[in-house]
Amino acid sequence: MIDAATAFAEPLILTVAPNGAYKKRADHGALPVTPEHLADTAKRCLDAGAAMIHMHVRADDERHSLDPAAYRLATDTVRRAVGKELVIQITTEAAQVYAPDEQVASVMAVSPEAVSVGLREVAVGPEADARVARLFSWLARERIMTQVILYDTADVAQWQSYRQRGVVPEAPWFLLFVLGRYTAGQTSLPADLLPFLAADDRTYPWAMCAFGKHEHACAAAAAALGGHARVGFENNLYLKDGSIAPDNAALVRQAAQAGLDCGRRLATADDVRRRFG
């Protein structure tokens, strides 16, 4: 178990989620949809305090894609911009397009440095346990830095059950608590963290992401409670003062300041690799 003092002493990992699966350039002109856009955003967010980028790729019409070739191109383009100074995390998100086996096949084809996996999206149907065992055993064996996305306390219980039953092996997993996904209007408050923290067994480090205008307050609460934070246009376009953010870097910058105000050092990409590699 990770006690509160140990968690608070860890450097704060800030991840930027700059685009997501659904928003388009029409929603905000600074939303990155091409590899070149992602590279520029990555550099700006690195300078603002991010240690990791949670990266979606898009088809030519800006639709969500899990195409391995698109992931490899985007990764190479971002690497040219930031070198190894950011951890590049891809996603297996279905976005109502991809079946569970397609999600698994995509991440295995890419073999990325880091990936986020929505547990409820791959733990589907009669083959759920076998699929989860195959995916997570492969991720652990390949030493791919993995963030497990949990949307509610039922997901937390499912995750713990998989570990207790040996479906998921022990490895340096990283949890992501998603706040506000299933609320009216997709809005979040810092108090939404409390049920997750009550249900979590504190075996692994955790981060949060939050939908809506209170993303910053939720990120600040996570920093104060020894967690980590993911911010960006994927879930929120607003600064803490209620104005539209000019770009993703502005959201990262204010989260970084909140962490520093709490006495947390900002993590570097190498800190993240040492913690989860």
Short mmCIF file of C-alpha atoms in Angstrom, two decimals:
data_model
loop_
_atom_site.label_atom_id
_atom_site.label_comp_id
_atom_site.label_asym_id
_atom_site.label_seq_id
_atom_site.Cartn_x
_atom_site.Cartn_y
_atom_site.Cartn_z
CA MET A 1 0.00 0.00 0.00
CA ILE A 2 1.20 3.50 -0.85
CA ASP A 3 0.69 5.69 2.21
CA ALA A 4 -0.34 9.34 1.95
CA ALA A 5 3.05 10.76 2.87
CA THR A 6 4.84 8.64 0.28
CA ALA A 7 2.33 9.57 -2.42
CA PHE A 8 2.60 13.28 -1.65
CA ALA A 9 6.39 13.13 -1.80
CA GLU A 10 6.34 11.79 -5.35
CA PRO A 11 6.81 14.32 -8.15
CA LEU A 12 3.55 15.37 -9.75
CA ILE A 13 3.00 13.75 -13.15
CA LEU A 14 1.16 16.12 -15.48
CA THR A 15 -0.21 14.55 -18.63
CA VAL A 16 -1.72 16.56 -21.45
CA ALA A 17 -4.65 15.06 -23.37
CA PRO A 18 -4.72 17.53 -26.25
CA ASN A 19 -7.41 16.21 -28.58
CA GLY A 20 -9.35 13.08 -27.60
CA ALA A 21 -11.59 11.11 -29.92
CA TYR A 22 -14.46 13.49 -30.61
CA LYS A 23 -13.56 17.19 -30.73
CA LYS A 24 -12.53 18.72 -34.06
CA ARG A 25 -10.79 21.88 -35.21
CA ALA A 26 -14.24 23.47 -35.49
CA ASP A 27 -14.51 23.18 -31.70
CA HIS A 28 -11.21 25.01 -31.14
CA GLY A 29 -8.68 26.17 -33.69
CA ALA A 30 -5.74 25.00 -31.56
CA LEU A 31 -7.00 21.42 -31.27
CA PRO A 32 -4.28 19.18 -32.79
CA VAL A 33 -5.47 16.66 -35.39
CA THR A 34 -2.37 16.05 -37.55
CA PRO A 35 1.07 14.71 -36.55
CA GLU A 36 2.51 18.19 -37.09
CA HIS A 37 -0.17 19.75 -34.86
CA LEU A 38 0.57 17.14 -32.20
CA ALA A 39 4.29 17.82 -32.37
CA ASP A 40 3.80 21.56 -31.92
CA THR A 41 1.37 20.98 -29.03
CA ALA A 42 3.77 18.50 -27.40
CA LYS A 43 6.61 21.01 -27.42
CA ARG A 44 4.46 23.79 -25.96
CA CYS A 45 3.06 21.51 -23.25
CA LEU A 46 6.52 20.17 -22.37
CA ASP A 47 7.64 23.75 -21.82
CA ALA A 48 4.54 24.34 -19.66
CA GLY A 49 5.29 21.42 -17.32
CA ALA A 50 3.90 18.23 -18.87
CA ALA A 51 5.82 14.96 -18.60
CA MET A 52 3.51 12.85 -20.78
CA ILE A 53 1.20 13.31 -23.76
CA HIS A 54 -1.94 11.19 -24.11
CA MET A 55 -2.20 11.08 -27.87
CA HIS A 56 -5.13 10.27 -30.14
CA VAL A 57 -4.67 10.07 -33.90
CA ARG A 58 -7.20 10.96 -36.55
CA ALA A 59 -8.12 9.95 -40.07
CA ASP A 60 -7.99 12.57 -42.83
CA ASP A 61 -11.56 13.64 -42.03
CA GLU A 62 -10.60 14.12 -38.34
CA ARG A 63 -12.42 10.98 -37.20
CA HIS A 64 -10.97 8.89 -34.37
CA SER A 65 -8.53 6.20 -35.48
CA LEU A 66 -6.54 3.35 -33.95
CA ASP A 67 -4.58 2.76 -37.15
CA PRO A 68 -1.10 1.50 -36.15
CA ALA A 69 0.57 3.27 -39.08
CA ALA A 70 -1.00 6.57 -38.00
CA TYR A 71 0.23 6.02 -34.46
CA ARG A 72 3.76 5.29 -35.64
CA LEU A 73 3.82 8.39 -37.86
CA ALA A 74 2.50 10.64 -35.08
CA THR A 75 4.93 9.17 -32.56
CA ASP A 76 7.91 9.71 -34.87
CA THR A 77 6.81 13.29 -35.59
CA VAL A 78 6.38 14.14 -31.90
CA ARG A 79 9.72 12.50 -31.07
CA ARG A 80 11.47 14.77 -33.57
CA ALA A 81 9.99 17.76 -31.75
CA VAL A 82 10.62 16.76 -28.12
CA GLY A 83 13.09 13.86 -28.21
CA LYS A 84 12.69 11.72 -25.10
CA GLU A 85 11.58 14.64 -22.93
CA LEU A 86 7.92 13.52 -23.05
CA VAL A 87 6.47 10.07 -22.53
CA ILE A 88 4.20 9.37 -25.51
CA GLN A 89 1.08 7.48 -24.49
CA ILE A 90 -1.34 6.11 -27.09
CA THR A 91 -4.91 5.01 -26.37
CA THR A 92 -7.05 1.96 -27.07
CA GLU A 93 -10.27 4.01 -26.83
CA ALA A 94 -13.15 2.43 -28.75
CA ALA A 95 -15.06 5.70 -29.30
CA GLN A 96 -18.04 3.62 -30.47
CA VAL A 97 -15.98 2.53 -33.49
CA TYR A 98 -13.64 -0.29 -32.45
CA ALA A 99 -14.47 -3.71 -31.00
CA PRO A 100 -12.47 -5.01 -28.02
CA ASP A 101 -10.32 -7.37 -30.09
CA GLU A 102 -9.54 -4.54 -32.51
CA GLN A 103 -8.38 -2.39 -29.60
CA VAL A 104 -6.08 -5.15 -28.37
CA ALA A 105 -4.73 -5.78 -31.87
CA SER A 106 -3.95 -2.09 -32.34
CA VAL A 107 -1.80 -1.69 -29.22
CA MET A 108 0.01 -4.94 -29.92
CA ALA A 109 0.78 -3.82 -33.47
CA VAL A 110 2.13 -0.46 -32.30
CA SER A 111 4.01 -1.73 -29.20
CA PRO A 112 4.22 1.82 -27.80
CA GLU A 113 6.19 3.23 -24.93
CA ALA A 114 2.95 3.83 -23.01
CA VAL A 115 -0.76 3.14 -23.44
CA SER A 116 -4.03 3.87 -21.67
CA VAL A 117 -6.61 1.08 -21.56
CA GLY A 118 -10.27 1.57 -20.66
CA LEU A 119 -10.93 -1.54 -18.57
CA ARG A 120 -14.66 -1.61 -19.29
CA GLU A 121 -14.03 -1.37 -23.03
CA VAL A 122 -11.87 -4.51 -23.24
CA ALA A 123 -13.62 -6.49 -20.46
CA VAL A 124 -16.67 -7.17 -22.64
CA GLY A 125 -18.57 -10.34 -23.51
CA PRO A 126 -18.00 -14.02 -22.74
CA GLU A 127 -14.30 -13.76 -23.61
CA ALA A 128 -13.71 -10.79 -21.29
CA ASP A 129 -11.49 -12.53 -18.74
CA ALA A 130 -9.38 -14.27 -21.39
CA ARG A 131 -8.95 -11.04 -23.36
CA VAL A 132 -7.98 -9.04 -20.26
CA ALA A 133 -5.51 -11.74 -19.21
CA ARG A 134 -3.94 -11.85 -22.68
CA LEU A 135 -3.64 -8.07 -22.99
CA PHE A 136 -2.34 -7.29 -19.51
CA SER A 137 0.06 -10.22 -19.47
CA TRP A 138 1.48 -8.99 -22.77
CA LEU A 139 1.73 -5.41 -21.51
CA ALA A 140 3.59 -6.56 -18.39
CA ARG A 141 5.89 -8.87 -20.35
CA GLU A 142 6.72 -6.14 -22.89
CA ARG A 143 7.21 -3.60 -20.07
CA ILE A 144 4.81 -1.14 -21.69
CA MET A 145 3.87 1.64 -19.31
CA THR A 146 0.12 1.13 -18.82
CA GLN A 147 -2.53 3.41 -17.39
CA VAL A 148 -5.80 1.69 -16.49
CA ILE A 149 -8.84 3.91 -17.05
CA LEU A 150 -11.58 3.52 -14.43
CA TYR A 151 -14.85 5.42 -14.78
CA ASP A 152 -16.53 4.62 -11.46
CA THR A 153 -16.23 2.54 -8.31
CA ALA A 154 -17.66 -0.51 -10.10
CA ASP A 155 -14.67 -0.33 -12.43
CA VAL A 156 -12.37 -0.07 -9.40
CA ALA A 157 -13.96 -3.22 -7.94
CA GLN A 158 -13.62 -5.04 -11.27
CA TRP A 159 -9.94 -4.08 -11.48
CA GLN A 160 -9.29 -5.33 -7.96
CA SER A 161 -11.14 -8.56 -8.70
CA TYR A 162 -9.05 -9.22 -11.79
CA ARG A 163 -5.86 -8.78 -9.75
CA GLN A 164 -7.07 -10.90 -6.84
CA ARG A 165 -8.10 -13.72 -9.20
CA GLY A 166 -4.79 -13.60 -11.06
CA VAL A 167 -6.34 -12.49 -14.35
CA VAL A 168 -4.09 -9.41 -14.26
CA PRO A 169 -0.48 -9.97 -13.15
CA GLU A 170 1.34 -7.69 -10.77
CA ALA A 171 3.22 -4.94 -12.63
CA PRO A 172 3.81 -1.19 -12.20
CA TRP A 173 0.29 -0.19 -13.30
CA PHE A 174 -0.95 3.43 -13.17
CA LEU A 175 -4.63 4.15 -12.50
CA LEU A 176 -6.70 6.96 -14.01
CA PHE A 177 -9.91 7.98 -12.24
CA VAL A 178 -12.30 9.68 -14.69
CA LEU A 179 -14.51 12.31 -13.06
CA GLY A 180 -17.82 13.40 -14.51
CA ARG A 181 -18.06 11.11 -17.55
CA TYR A 182 -21.57 9.95 -16.69
CA THR A 183 -22.96 13.06 -15.01
CA ALA A 184 -25.53 15.42 -16.49
CA GLY A 185 -23.71 17.70 -18.89
CA GLN A 186 -20.45 15.84 -18.21
CA THR A 187 -19.28 18.08 -15.38
CA SER A 188 -16.93 17.30 -12.50
CA LEU A 189 -16.18 18.57 -9.01
CA PRO A 190 -13.19 17.83 -6.76
CA ALA A 191 -15.48 15.88 -4.40
CA ASP A 192 -15.99 13.36 -7.22
CA LEU A 193 -12.54 12.02 -6.32
CA LEU A 194 -13.69 10.85 -2.89
CA PRO A 195 -15.60 7.68 -3.90
CA PHE A 196 -12.62 6.54 -6.00
CA LEU A 197 -10.19 7.10 -3.13
CA ALA A 198 -12.48 5.28 -0.71
CA ALA A 199 -12.71 2.26 -3.05
CA ASP A 200 -9.06 2.19 -4.11
CA ASP A 201 -6.68 -0.09 -2.19
CA ARG A 202 -3.69 2.27 -2.77
CA THR A 203 -1.57 -0.43 -4.38
CA TYR A 204 -0.76 1.71 -7.40
CA PRO A 205 -0.30 5.43 -8.07
CA TRP A 206 -3.35 7.21 -9.40
CA ALA A 207 -4.18 10.21 -11.55
CA MET A 208 -7.43 11.89 -12.45
CA CYS A 209 -8.97 13.53 -15.47
CA ALA A 210 -12.13 15.61 -15.26
CA PHE A 211 -14.83 16.71 -17.65
CA GLY A 212 -15.90 20.33 -17.78
CA LYS A 213 -15.02 23.75 -16.45
CA HIS A 214 -13.85 22.56 -13.03
CA GLU A 215 -11.03 20.48 -14.48
CA HIS A 216 -8.43 22.76 -12.88
CA ALA A 217 -9.98 22.54 -9.41
CA CYS A 218 -10.03 18.74 -9.72
CA ALA A 219 -6.39 18.71 -10.83
CA ALA A 220 -5.41 20.90 -7.89
CA ALA A 221 -7.27 18.57 -5.51
CA ALA A 222 -5.45 15.57 -6.97
CA ALA A 223 -2.10 17.29 -6.50
CA ALA A 224 -2.96 18.14 -2.89
CA LEU A 225 -4.03 14.54 -2.18
CA GLY A 226 -0.88 12.91 -3.55
CA GLY A 227 -2.28 11.96 -6.95
CA HIS A 228 -1.43 13.04 -10.47
CA ALA A 229 -3.39 14.88 -13.15
CA ARG A 230 -4.33 14.76 -16.81
CA VAL A 231 -5.62 17.98 -18.36
CA GLY A 232 -6.30 19.19 -21.87
CA PHE A 233 -8.78 19.82 -24.63
CA GLU A 234 -9.93 16.18 -24.70
CA ASN A 235 -12.25 16.88 -21.75
CA ASN A 236 -12.20 20.64 -21.19
CA LEU A 237 -11.60 23.89 -23.09
CA TYR A 238 -11.79 26.30 -20.12
CA LEU A 239 -9.27 28.01 -17.88
CA LYS A 240 -9.90 28.29 -14.15
CA ASP A 241 -11.34 31.80 -14.61
CA GLY A 242 -14.01 30.48 -16.97
CA SER A 243 -12.49 31.86 -20.17
CA ILE A 244 -11.67 29.69 -23.18
CA ALA A 245 -8.07 28.50 -23.04
CA PRO A 246 -5.94 29.70 -25.95
CA ASP A 247 -4.26 26.30 -26.22
CA ASN A 248 -3.52 23.10 -24.31
CA ALA A 249 -0.33 24.54 -22.86
CA ALA A 250 -2.33 27.12 -20.90
CA LEU A 251 -4.23 24.31 -19.14
CA VAL A 252 -0.98 22.51 -18.35
CA ARG A 253 0.66 25.69 -17.10
CA GLN A 254 -2.05 26.47 -14.55
CA ALA A 255 -2.10 22.84 -13.33
CA ALA A 256 1.67 22.96 -12.94
CA GLN A 257 1.40 26.09 -10.83
CA ALA A 258 -1.24 24.44 -8.63
CA GLY A 259 1.10 21.52 -8.05
CA LEU A 260 4.00 23.78 -7.18
CA ASP A 261 1.76 25.74 -4.82
CA CYS A 262 1.04 22.45 -3.02
CA GLY A 263 4.76 21.79 -2.63
CA ARG A 264 4.92 19.08 -5.30
CA ARG A 265 7.90 18.95 -7.65
CA LEU A 266 6.92 18.48 -11.28
CA ALA A 267 7.86 15.10 -12.73
CA THR A 268 10.03 14.78 -15.82
CA ALA A 269 9.61 12.08 -18.44
CA ASP A 270 12.56 10.24 -16.91
CA ASP A 271 10.85 10.34 -13.50
CA VAL A 272 7.82 8.69 -15.09
CA ARG A 273 9.95 6.03 -16.77
CA ARG A 274 11.73 5.23 -13.54
CA ARG A 275 8.41 4.91 -11.71
CA PHE A 276 6.62 2.74 -14.27
CA GLY A 277 9.28 1.38 -16.60
#
